[in-house]
Amino acid sequence: RVYVDESIQNEFEQKVLDVAKKYKVGNPTDADTTIGPLASQVQRENVSKQVEAAVNEGAKVLYQSDCPDDRHANFYPVTVLSSLKQVMPIQNLETFGPVVAMSTFDGTEEAAIEMANSSEFGLASYVYTTDLTKGSRVARKIRSGQVGINCYSILEAQPACPWIGHKQSGFGSHSGMDGFRSFSVPKSIVFTTNAPK
């Protein structure tokens, strides 16, 4: 899900299209492939249903790439959607596919935060802004396990930074001391030097 300040919608959508058109879906052993198949047929169907439902409810398809016609390999085309509504399933579920789902907000922090927090999922979020004070303020109010400000946090985070999902995006964590603790079981051994006689 991408929430775009409505004042820059057209410019932003064009930039997304320019990037999306550079991706090629195909066999991951081919050197020019940038996106391989999804993990399973179930996941491919899940992504397809979310996109189809969004389009049926009024979303616009701005772009859809070519895609190998091998349904057994679970390929799904790079897809860019616009004009989404918050009530659409794709806005409230974890898609985990090569889909960019864009909708606009009125430019206020409150609207962006409300939209970002409206899902029952909260694995990771990203805030892009030229105002780092505003970005930090918004990041603190977004309910997700990790928030990147002007970066893709998984590439920038240090090993000591815990990775954790909030809400329905899993439980436990990995990395950092919190992650290390989740892979261990505490144990207390209590003794006294006053041994019984």
PDB file of N, CA and C in Angstrom, residues 143-183:
ATOM      1  N   ARG A 143       1.784   2.143  13.633  1.00  0.00           N
ATOM      2  CA  ARG A 143       1.853   0.889  14.385  1.00  0.00           C
ATOM      3  C   ARG A 143       2.334  -0.245  13.479  1.00  0.00           C
ATOM      4  N   SER A 144       3.639  -0.339  13.345  1.00  0.00           N
ATOM      5  CA  SER A 144       4.239  -1.467  12.631  1.00  0.00           C
ATOM      6  C   SER A 144       5.580  -1.785  13.265  1.00  0.00           C
ATOM      7  N   GLY A 145       6.077  -2.974  12.995  1.00  0.00           N
ATOM      8  CA  GLY A 145       7.278  -3.446  13.652  1.00  0.00           C
ATOM      9  C   GLY A 145       8.532  -2.682  13.304  1.00  0.00           C
ATOM     10  N   GLN A 146       8.577  -2.135  12.123  1.00  0.00           N
ATOM     11  CA  GLN A 146       9.745  -1.366  11.710  1.00  0.00           C
ATOM     12  C   GLN A 146       9.277  -0.279  10.757  1.00  0.00           C
ATOM     13  N   VAL A 147       9.792   0.922  10.943  1.00  0.00           N
ATOM     14  CA  VAL A 147       9.453   2.040  10.055  1.00  0.00           C
ATOM     15  C   VAL A 147      10.752   2.624   9.507  1.00  0.00           C
ATOM     16  N   GLY A 148      10.866   2.649   8.199  1.00  0.00           N
ATOM     17  CA  GLY A 148      12.007   3.276   7.552  1.00  0.00           C
ATOM     18  C   GLY A 148      11.653   4.702   7.163  1.00  0.00           C
ATOM     19  N   ILE A 149      12.546   5.628   7.419  1.00  0.00           N
ATOM     20  CA  ILE A 149      12.340   7.014   6.995  1.00  0.00           C
ATOM     21  C   ILE A 149      13.292   7.282   5.841  1.00  0.00           C
ATOM     22  N   ASN A 150      12.730   7.514   4.673  1.00  0.00           N
ATOM     23  CA  ASN A 150      13.483   7.765   3.445  1.00  0.00           C
ATOM     24  C   ASN A 150      14.417   6.615   3.081  1.00  0.00           C
ATOM     25  N   CYS A 151      14.064   5.393   3.479  1.00  0.00           N
ATOM     26  CA  CYS A 151      14.887   4.233   3.125  1.00  0.00           C
ATOM     27  C   CYS A 151      14.060   2.957   3.234  1.00  0.00           C
ATOM     28  N   TYR A 152      14.583   1.913   2.614  1.00  0.00           N
ATOM     29  CA  TYR A 152      14.025   0.569   2.764  1.00  0.00           C
ATOM     30  C   TYR A 152      14.734  -0.022   3.976  1.00  0.00           C
ATOM     31  N   SER A 153      14.067  -0.039   5.111  1.00  0.00           N
ATOM     32  CA  SER A 153      14.715  -0.298   6.397  1.00  0.00           C
ATOM     33  C   SER A 153      15.441  -1.635   6.475  1.00  0.00           C
ATOM     34  N   ILE A 154      14.942  -2.658   5.828  1.00  0.00           N
ATOM     35  CA  ILE A 154      15.592  -3.966   5.940  1.00  0.00           C
ATOM     36  C   ILE A 154      17.006  -3.944   5.354  1.00  0.00           C
ATOM     37  N   LEU A 155      17.263  -3.053   4.410  1.00  0.00           N
ATOM     38  CA  LEU A 155      18.608  -2.940   3.840  1.00  0.00           C
ATOM     39  C   LEU A 155      19.514  -2.032   4.671  1.00  0.00           C
ATOM     40  N   GLU A 156      18.915  -1.149   5.446  1.00  0.00           N
ATOM     41  CA  GLU A 156      19.688  -0.158   6.186  1.00  0.00           C
ATOM     42  C   GLU A 156      19.852  -0.487   7.671  1.00  0.00           C
ATOM     43  N   ALA A 157      18.979  -1.335   8.203  1.00  0.00           N
ATOM     44  CA  ALA A 157      19.008  -1.611   9.646  1.00  0.00           C
ATOM     45  C   ALA A 157      20.278  -2.357  10.041  1.00  0.00           C
ATOM     46  N   GLN A 158      20.804  -2.024  11.189  1.00  0.00           N
ATOM     47  CA  GLN A 158      21.967  -2.699  11.740  1.00  0.00           C
ATOM     48  C   GLN A 158      21.540  -4.045  12.326  1.00  0.00           C
ATOM     49  N   PRO A 159      22.463  -5.011  12.427  1.00  0.00           N
ATOM     50  CA  PRO A 159      22.109  -6.319  12.998  1.00  0.00           C
ATOM     51  C   PRO A 159      21.520  -6.244  14.402  1.00  0.00           C
ATOM     52  N   ALA A 160      21.853  -5.215  15.154  1.00  0.00           N
ATOM     53  CA  ALA A 160      21.324  -5.072  16.514  1.00  0.00           C
ATOM     54  C   ALA A 160      19.881  -4.576  16.540  1.00  0.00           C
ATOM     55  N   CYS A 161      19.340  -4.214  15.380  1.00  0.00           N
ATOM     56  CA  CYS A 161      17.980  -3.686  15.302  1.00  0.00           C
ATOM     57  C   CYS A 161      16.988  -4.848  15.213  1.00  0.00           C
ATOM     58  N   PRO A 162      16.058  -4.989  16.163  1.00  0.00           N
ATOM     59  CA  PRO A 162      15.117  -6.114  16.103  1.00  0.00           C
ATOM     60  C   PRO A 162      14.133  -5.979  14.947  1.00  0.00           C
ATOM     61  N   TRP A 163      13.752  -7.109  14.399  1.00  0.00           N
ATOM     62  CA  TRP A 163      12.754  -7.160  13.324  1.00  0.00           C
ATOM     63  C   TRP A 163      11.551  -7.890  13.883  1.00  0.00           C
ATOM     64  N   ILE A 164      10.415  -7.198  13.941  1.00  0.00           N
ATOM     65  CA  ILE A 164       9.228  -7.769  14.576  1.00  0.00           C
ATOM     66  C   ILE A 164       7.980  -7.266  13.874  1.00  0.00           C
ATOM     67  N   GLY A 165       6.984  -8.115  13.753  1.00  0.00           N
ATOM     68  CA  GLY A 165       5.699  -7.704  13.197  1.00  0.00           C
ATOM     69  C   GLY A 165       4.758  -7.270  14.307  1.00  0.00           C
ATOM     70  N   HIS A 166       3.946  -6.261  14.048  1.00  0.00           N
ATOM     71  CA  HIS A 166       2.927  -5.835  15.000  1.00  0.00           C
ATOM     72  C   HIS A 166       1.569  -6.348  14.537  1.00  0.00           C
ATOM     73  N   LYS A 167       0.628  -6.282  15.423  1.00  0.00           N
ATOM     74  CA  LYS A 167      -0.754  -6.690  15.162  1.00  0.00           C
ATOM     75  C   LYS A 167      -0.785  -8.117  14.622  1.00  0.00           C
ATOM     76  N   GLN A 168      -1.394  -8.344  13.461  1.00  0.00           N
ATOM     77  CA  GLN A 168      -1.525  -9.702  12.916  1.00  0.00           C
ATOM     78  C   GLN A 168      -0.352 -10.106  12.020  1.00  0.00           C
ATOM     79  N   SER A 169       0.708  -9.329  12.039  1.00  0.00           N
ATOM     80  CA  SER A 169       1.877  -9.649  11.213  1.00  0.00           C
ATOM     81  C   SER A 169       2.891 -10.496  11.974  1.00  0.00           C
ATOM     82  N   GLY A 170       2.421 -11.470  12.665  1.00  0.00           N
ATOM     83  CA  GLY A 170       3.309 -12.413  13.326  1.00  0.00           C
ATOM     84  C   GLY A 170       3.566 -12.054  14.768  1.00  0.00           C
ATOM     85  N   PHE A 171       4.372 -12.897  15.402  1.00  0.00           N
ATOM     86  CA  PHE A 171       4.729 -12.674  16.790  1.00  0.00           C
ATOM     87  C   PHE A 171       6.196 -13.037  16.966  1.00  0.00           C
ATOM     88  N   GLY A 172       6.773 -12.568  18.047  1.00  0.00           N
ATOM     89  CA  GLY A 172       8.198 -12.798  18.245  1.00  0.00           C
ATOM     90  C   GLY A 172       9.009 -11.870  17.361  1.00  0.00           C
ATOM     91  N   SER A 173      10.328 -12.033  17.451  1.00  0.00           N
ATOM     92  CA  SER A 173      11.196 -11.182  16.639  1.00  0.00           C
ATOM     93  C   SER A 173      12.492 -11.914  16.353  1.00  0.00           C
ATOM     94  N   HIS A 174      13.248 -11.370  15.416  1.00  0.00           N
ATOM     95  CA  HIS A 174      14.603 -11.855  15.190  1.00  0.00           C
ATOM     96  C   HIS A 174      15.518 -10.653  15.051  1.00  0.00           C
ATOM     97  N   SER A 175      16.789 -10.884  15.219  1.00  0.00           N
ATOM     98  CA  SER A 175      17.819  -9.844  15.204  1.00  0.00           C
ATOM     99  C   SER A 175      17.769  -9.038  16.497  1.00  0.00           C
ATOM    100  N   GLY A 176      18.891  -8.463  16.839  1.00  0.00           N
ATOM    101  CA  GLY A 176      18.982  -7.692  18.068  1.00  0.00           C
ATOM    102  C   GLY A 176      18.828  -8.569  19.299  1.00  0.00           C
ATOM    103  N   MET A 177      18.974  -7.973  20.480  1.00  0.00           N
ATOM    104  CA  MET A 177      18.860  -8.731  21.726  1.00  0.00           C
ATOM    105  C   MET A 177      17.472  -9.333  21.889  1.00  0.00           C
ATOM    106  N   ASP A 178      16.425  -8.597  21.456  1.00  0.00           N
ATOM    107  CA  ASP A 178      15.070  -9.143  21.556  1.00  0.00           C
ATOM    108  C   ASP A 178      14.929 -10.400  20.713  1.00  0.00           C
ATOM    109  N   GLY A 179      15.518 -10.383  19.540  1.00  0.00           N
ATOM    110  CA  GLY A 179      15.473 -11.562  18.679  1.00  0.00           C
ATOM    111  C   GLY A 179      16.247 -12.726  19.251  1.00  0.00           C
ATOM    112  N   PHE A 180      17.430 -12.445  19.774  1.00  0.00           N
ATOM    113  CA  PHE A 180      18.232 -13.513  20.376  1.00  0.00           C
ATOM    114  C   PHE A 180      17.491 -14.137  21.557  1.00  0.00           C
ATOM    115  N   ARG A 181      16.827 -13.306  22.351  1.00  0.00           N
ATOM    116  CA  ARG A 181      16.074 -13.827  23.506  1.00  0.00           C
ATOM    117  C   ARG A 181      14.923 -14.733  23.048  1.00  0.00           C
ATOM    118  N   SER A 182      14.320 -14.429  21.908  1.00  0.00           N
ATOM    119  CA  SER A 182      13.180 -15.247  21.467  1.00  0.00           C
ATOM    120  C   SER A 182      13.617 -16.641  21.024  1.00  0.00           C
ATOM    121  N   PHE A 183      14.916 -16.844  20.793  1.00  0.00           N
ATOM    122  CA  PHE A 183      15.424 -18.163  20.420  1.00  0.00           C
ATOM    123  C   PHE A 183      16.060 -18.880  21.610  1.00  0.00           C
TER     124      PHE A 183
END
